[in-house]
XYZ file of C-alpha atoms in Angstrom:
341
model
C -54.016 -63.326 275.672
C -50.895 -64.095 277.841
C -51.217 -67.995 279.449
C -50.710 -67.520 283.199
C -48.443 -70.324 284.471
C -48.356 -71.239 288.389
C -45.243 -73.640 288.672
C -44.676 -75.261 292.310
C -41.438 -76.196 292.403
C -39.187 -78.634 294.466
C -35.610 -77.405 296.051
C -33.609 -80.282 298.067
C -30.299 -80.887 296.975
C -28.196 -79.799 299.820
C -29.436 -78.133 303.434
C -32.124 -76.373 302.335
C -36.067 -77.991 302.002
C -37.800 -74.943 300.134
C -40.315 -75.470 297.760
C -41.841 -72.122 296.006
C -45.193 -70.990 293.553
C -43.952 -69.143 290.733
C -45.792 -67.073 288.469
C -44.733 -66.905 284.486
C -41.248 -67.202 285.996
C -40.838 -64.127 286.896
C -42.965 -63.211 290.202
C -42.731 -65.702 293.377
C -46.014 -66.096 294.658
C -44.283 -68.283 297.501
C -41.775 -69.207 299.394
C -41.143 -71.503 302.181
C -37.968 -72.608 302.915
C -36.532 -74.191 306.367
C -32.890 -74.298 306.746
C -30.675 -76.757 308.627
C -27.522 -74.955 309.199
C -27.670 -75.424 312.887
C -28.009 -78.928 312.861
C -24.643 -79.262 309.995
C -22.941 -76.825 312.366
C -21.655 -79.125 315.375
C -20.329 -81.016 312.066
C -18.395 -78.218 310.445
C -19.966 -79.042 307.052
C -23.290 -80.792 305.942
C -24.200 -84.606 306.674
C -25.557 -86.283 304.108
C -27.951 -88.734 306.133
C -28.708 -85.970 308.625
C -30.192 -83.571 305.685
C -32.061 -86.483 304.069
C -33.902 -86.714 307.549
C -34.836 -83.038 307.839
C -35.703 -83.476 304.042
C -38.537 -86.104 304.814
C -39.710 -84.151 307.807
C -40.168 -80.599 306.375
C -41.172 -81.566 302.677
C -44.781 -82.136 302.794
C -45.253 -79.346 305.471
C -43.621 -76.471 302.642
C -45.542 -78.232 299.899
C -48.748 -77.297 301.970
C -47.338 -74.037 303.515
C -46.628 -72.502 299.693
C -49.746 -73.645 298.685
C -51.551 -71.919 301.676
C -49.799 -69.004 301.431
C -50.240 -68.157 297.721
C -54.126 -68.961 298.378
C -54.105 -71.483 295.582
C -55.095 -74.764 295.024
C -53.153 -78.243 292.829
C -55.651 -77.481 290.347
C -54.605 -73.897 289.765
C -50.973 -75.426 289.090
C -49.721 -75.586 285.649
C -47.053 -77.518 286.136
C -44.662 -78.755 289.328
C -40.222 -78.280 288.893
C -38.007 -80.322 290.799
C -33.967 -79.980 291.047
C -32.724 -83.209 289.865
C -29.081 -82.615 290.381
C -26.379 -82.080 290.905
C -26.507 -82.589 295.046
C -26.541 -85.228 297.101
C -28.248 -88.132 296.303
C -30.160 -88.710 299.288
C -31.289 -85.226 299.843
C -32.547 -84.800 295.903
C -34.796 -88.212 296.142
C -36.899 -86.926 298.854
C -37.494 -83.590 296.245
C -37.568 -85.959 293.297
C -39.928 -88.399 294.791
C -42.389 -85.301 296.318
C -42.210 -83.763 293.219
C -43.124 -87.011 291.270
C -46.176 -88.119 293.881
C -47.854 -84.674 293.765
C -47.342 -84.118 289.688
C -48.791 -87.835 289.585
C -51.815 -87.320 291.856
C -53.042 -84.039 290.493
C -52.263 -84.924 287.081
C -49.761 -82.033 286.289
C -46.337 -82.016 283.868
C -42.953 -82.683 285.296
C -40.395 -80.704 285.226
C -36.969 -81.610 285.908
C -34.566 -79.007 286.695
C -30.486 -78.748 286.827
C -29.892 -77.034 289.898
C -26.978 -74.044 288.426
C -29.916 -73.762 285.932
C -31.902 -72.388 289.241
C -29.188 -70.589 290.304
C -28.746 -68.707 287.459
C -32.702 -68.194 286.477
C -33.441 -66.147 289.698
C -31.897 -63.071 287.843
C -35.175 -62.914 285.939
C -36.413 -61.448 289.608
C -34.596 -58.974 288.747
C -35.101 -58.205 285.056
C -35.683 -60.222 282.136
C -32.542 -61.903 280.884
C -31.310 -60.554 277.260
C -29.819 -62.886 275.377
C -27.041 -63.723 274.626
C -25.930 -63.761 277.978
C -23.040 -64.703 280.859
C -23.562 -65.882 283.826
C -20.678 -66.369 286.610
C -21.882 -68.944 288.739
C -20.216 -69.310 292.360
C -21.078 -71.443 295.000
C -19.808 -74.326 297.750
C -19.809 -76.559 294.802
C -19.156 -74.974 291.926
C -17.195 -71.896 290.360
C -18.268 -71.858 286.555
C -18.638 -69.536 283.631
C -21.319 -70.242 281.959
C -22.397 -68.715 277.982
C -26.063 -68.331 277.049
C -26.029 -68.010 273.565
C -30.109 -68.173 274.049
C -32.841 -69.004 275.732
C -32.346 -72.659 277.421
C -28.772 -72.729 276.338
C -26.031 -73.451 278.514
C -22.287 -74.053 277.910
C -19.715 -73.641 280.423
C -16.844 -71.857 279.179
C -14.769 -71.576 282.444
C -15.365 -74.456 285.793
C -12.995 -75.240 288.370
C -10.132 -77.623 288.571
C -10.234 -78.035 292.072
C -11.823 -76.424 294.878
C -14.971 -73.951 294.487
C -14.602 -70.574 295.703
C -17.101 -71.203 298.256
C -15.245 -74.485 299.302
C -12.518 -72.994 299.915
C -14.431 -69.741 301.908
C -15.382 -73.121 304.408
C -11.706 -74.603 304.585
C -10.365 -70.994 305.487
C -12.313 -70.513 307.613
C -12.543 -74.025 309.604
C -8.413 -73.074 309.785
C -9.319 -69.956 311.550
C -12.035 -71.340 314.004
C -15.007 -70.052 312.170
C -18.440 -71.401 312.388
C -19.626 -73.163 309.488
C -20.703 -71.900 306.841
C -17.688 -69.283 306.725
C -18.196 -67.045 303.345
C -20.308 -64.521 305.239
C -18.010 -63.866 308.604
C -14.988 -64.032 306.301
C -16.772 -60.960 304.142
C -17.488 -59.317 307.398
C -13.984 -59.789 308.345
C -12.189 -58.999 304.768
C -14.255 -56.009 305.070
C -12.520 -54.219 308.734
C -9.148 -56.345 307.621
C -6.484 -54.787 304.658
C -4.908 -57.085 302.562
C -1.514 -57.082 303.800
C -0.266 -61.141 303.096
C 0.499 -61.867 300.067
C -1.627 -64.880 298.390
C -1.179 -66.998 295.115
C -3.694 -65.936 292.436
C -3.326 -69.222 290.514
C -4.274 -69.185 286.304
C -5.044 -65.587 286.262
C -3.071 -64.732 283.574
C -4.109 -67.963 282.009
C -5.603 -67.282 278.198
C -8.661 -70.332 279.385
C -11.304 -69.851 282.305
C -10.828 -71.889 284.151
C -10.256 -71.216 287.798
C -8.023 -73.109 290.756
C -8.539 -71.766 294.277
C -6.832 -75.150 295.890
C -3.645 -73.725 296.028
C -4.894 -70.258 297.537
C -6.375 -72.308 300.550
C -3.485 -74.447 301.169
C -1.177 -70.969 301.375
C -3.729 -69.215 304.093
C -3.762 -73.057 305.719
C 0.000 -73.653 305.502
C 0.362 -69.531 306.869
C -1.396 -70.002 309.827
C -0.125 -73.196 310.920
C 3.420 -71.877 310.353
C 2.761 -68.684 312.378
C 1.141 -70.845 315.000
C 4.281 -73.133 315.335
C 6.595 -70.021 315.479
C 4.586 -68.628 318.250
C 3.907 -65.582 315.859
C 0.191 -63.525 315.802
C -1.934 -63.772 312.815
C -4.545 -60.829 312.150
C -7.306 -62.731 311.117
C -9.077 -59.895 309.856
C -6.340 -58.942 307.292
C -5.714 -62.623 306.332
C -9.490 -62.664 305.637
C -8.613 -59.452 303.675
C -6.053 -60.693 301.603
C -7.671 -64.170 301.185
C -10.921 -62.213 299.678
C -8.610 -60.010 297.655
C -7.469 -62.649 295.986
C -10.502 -65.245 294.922
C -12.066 -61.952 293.531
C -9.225 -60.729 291.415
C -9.064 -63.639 289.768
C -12.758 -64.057 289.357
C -13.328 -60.741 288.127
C -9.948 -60.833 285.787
C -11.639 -63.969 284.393
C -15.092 -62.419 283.980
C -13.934 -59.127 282.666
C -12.441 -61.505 279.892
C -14.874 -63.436 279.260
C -17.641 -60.775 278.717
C -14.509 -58.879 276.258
C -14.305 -61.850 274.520
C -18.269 -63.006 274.285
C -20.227 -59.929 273.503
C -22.922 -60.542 275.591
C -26.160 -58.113 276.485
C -26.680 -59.515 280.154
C -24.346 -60.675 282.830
C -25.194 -62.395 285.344
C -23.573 -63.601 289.130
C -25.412 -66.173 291.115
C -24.812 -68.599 293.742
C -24.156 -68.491 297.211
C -20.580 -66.522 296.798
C -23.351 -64.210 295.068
C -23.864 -62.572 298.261
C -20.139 -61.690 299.232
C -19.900 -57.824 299.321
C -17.015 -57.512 297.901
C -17.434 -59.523 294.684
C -20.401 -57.536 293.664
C -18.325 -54.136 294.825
C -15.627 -55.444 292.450
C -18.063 -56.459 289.857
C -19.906 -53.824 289.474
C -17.032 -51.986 289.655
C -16.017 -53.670 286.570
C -19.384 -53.474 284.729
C -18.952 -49.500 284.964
C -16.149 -49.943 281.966
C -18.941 -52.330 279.807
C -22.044 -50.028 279.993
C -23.373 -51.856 276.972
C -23.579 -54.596 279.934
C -27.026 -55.299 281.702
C -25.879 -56.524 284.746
C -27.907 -58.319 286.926
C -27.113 -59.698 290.091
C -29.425 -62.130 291.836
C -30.946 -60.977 295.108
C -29.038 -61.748 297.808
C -32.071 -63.093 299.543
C -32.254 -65.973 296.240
C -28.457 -65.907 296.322
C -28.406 -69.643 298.360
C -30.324 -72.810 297.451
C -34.212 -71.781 297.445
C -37.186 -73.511 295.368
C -37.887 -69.994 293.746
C -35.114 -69.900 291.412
C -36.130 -73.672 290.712
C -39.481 -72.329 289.580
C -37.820 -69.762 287.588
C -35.679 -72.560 285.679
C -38.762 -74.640 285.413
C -40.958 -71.964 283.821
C -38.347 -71.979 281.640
C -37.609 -75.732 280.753
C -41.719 -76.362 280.290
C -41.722 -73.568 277.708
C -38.875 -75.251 275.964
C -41.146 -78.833 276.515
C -38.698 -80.417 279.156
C -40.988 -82.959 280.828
C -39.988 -85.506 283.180
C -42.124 -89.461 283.513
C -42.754 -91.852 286.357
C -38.810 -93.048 285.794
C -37.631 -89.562 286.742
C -34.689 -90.189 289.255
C -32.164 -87.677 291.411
C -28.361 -87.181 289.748
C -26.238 -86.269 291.435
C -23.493 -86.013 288.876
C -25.502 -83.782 286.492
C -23.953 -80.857 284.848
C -23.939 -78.334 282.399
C -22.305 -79.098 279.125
C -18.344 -77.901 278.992
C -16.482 -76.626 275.391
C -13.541 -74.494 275.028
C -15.055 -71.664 272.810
């Protein structure tokens, strides 16, 4: 007979307090997640200190909400996941040290969790990874390929030299005006916009993975404030155009490489640059030409930080026999292993 296991798991390493019950890793039970966009907003970008506060005042409240609202009790809990890192520090020691206090007063395993880990785990909503597997993580922080050769087996292939692709989404468009976070009204825009400028598409024809989008930001940047001293009229919506046109060319050129290169049964994206229309368009576009391909995006709804696609991870790690102690602390410098393949 199948073991049932009910992970609660922990999600604080940036603006999001969420904290989830996941079933076998594959079914969320709950969710409850409170955001803090509008109070980063006035800011144009997130405040450490300020998130640690909203950390400490929403934690306990979405330990007892998910609880509540998957009509379960500590003792049903197998086991409770926690993001360790990366993030910032401040924000993942008020997960960390909720994670550790409730694991150590009802007795239960912990689990520490890398966060891209998360990320990339929520595609089991979707369908049961097949391994070996890629995964093309994209986010404010980080713009990686990563290679599953199995189960609990990550090595990134392809990372960022510079800016993220989501990063730079935010820099854009700060330029233009935007509220933050940007990525979505620059989609929005991209979309009624053609892609009339013409942008750098840095390393694309480069034989590695790696990816550079610092230069493409400092072109639309340097663009607009050379239009604006010439008195000349931008059309934001076609700068948004050609801006989009080019992060996903090269991530897709990359990708398409990758997965010729690594046979692979299941591809993954994930991340908050998950949720940009026009990625998955051009990716799935792409994954027409590789039917042999399971492709499996993660729900947009999971696409951004939530303690779900912790759980998912975490199912995974406690299978494996990851286990955290007392001494577990928050890193915010913790990665995925990187080797040129």
């Amino acid at each position: 007979m199948t073991e049932t296991r009910y992970i609660m798991a922990f999600e604080s390493s940036a603006d999001e307090t969420s904290v989830a019950i996941v079933k076998n890793g594959v079914e969320i039970i709950s969710l409850a997640t409170a955001t803090q966009i509008k109070s980063h907003q006035r800011f144009g970008g997130i405040v450490p200190e300020v998130a640690s506060r909203h950390h400490i005042e929403q934690v306990t409240i979405l330990a007892d909400a998910a609880l509540a609202d998957a009509k379960l009790t500590y003792q049903d809990l197998t086991a409770i996941g926690v993001t360790q890192g990366p993030g910032l520090v401040g924000a993942l020691l008020i997960g960390v040290t909720a994670a550790k206090t409730i694991a150590w007063a009802h007795n239960l395993p912990l689990v520490p969790v890398l966060h891209m880990a998360g990320h990339i785990s929520a595609a089991n909503f979707v369908a049961p990874i097949q391994y070996p597997a890629l995964a093309l993580m994209v986010s404010g922080g980080h713009t990686e390929l990563v290679l599953m050769p199995k189960e609990y087996e990550y090595v990134i292939i392809g990372d960022t030299r510079d800016d993220a692709a989501g990063e730079s989404y935010d820099k854009v468009g700060r330029t233009m005006g935007l509220q933050y976070p940007a990525g979505k009204i620059l989609d929005e825009m991209a979309h009624r916009g053609q892609p009339s400028y013409n942008l750098p598409r840095a390393l694309m024809n480069d034989d590695a993975y790696d990816f550079s989008f610092s230069g493409l930001k400092s072109a639309v940047i340097n663009l607009m404030h050379n239009a604006d001293q010439r008195g000349e009229t931008i059309d934001h919506d076609n700068l948004a155009a050609s801006f989009q046109a080019a992060v996903v060319e090269v991530l897709v050129t990359k990708t398409a490489r990758a997965l010729d290169n690594y046979p692979v049964k299941s591809f993954i994206v994930a991340g908050g640059v998950a949720a940009n229309r026009g990625l998955r368009d051009a990716l799935t576009e792409m994954l027409t030409k590789r039917p042999q391909i399971n492709f499996l995006p993660v729900p947009i709804k999971l696409a951004g930080d939530n303690a779900a696609m912790i759980g998912a991870a975490a199912d995974i790690a406690y299978r494996h026999g990851q286990r955290g102690d007392w001494t577990l602390n928050a890193n915010p410098a913790l990665e995925f292993d990187y080797q040129e393949l």
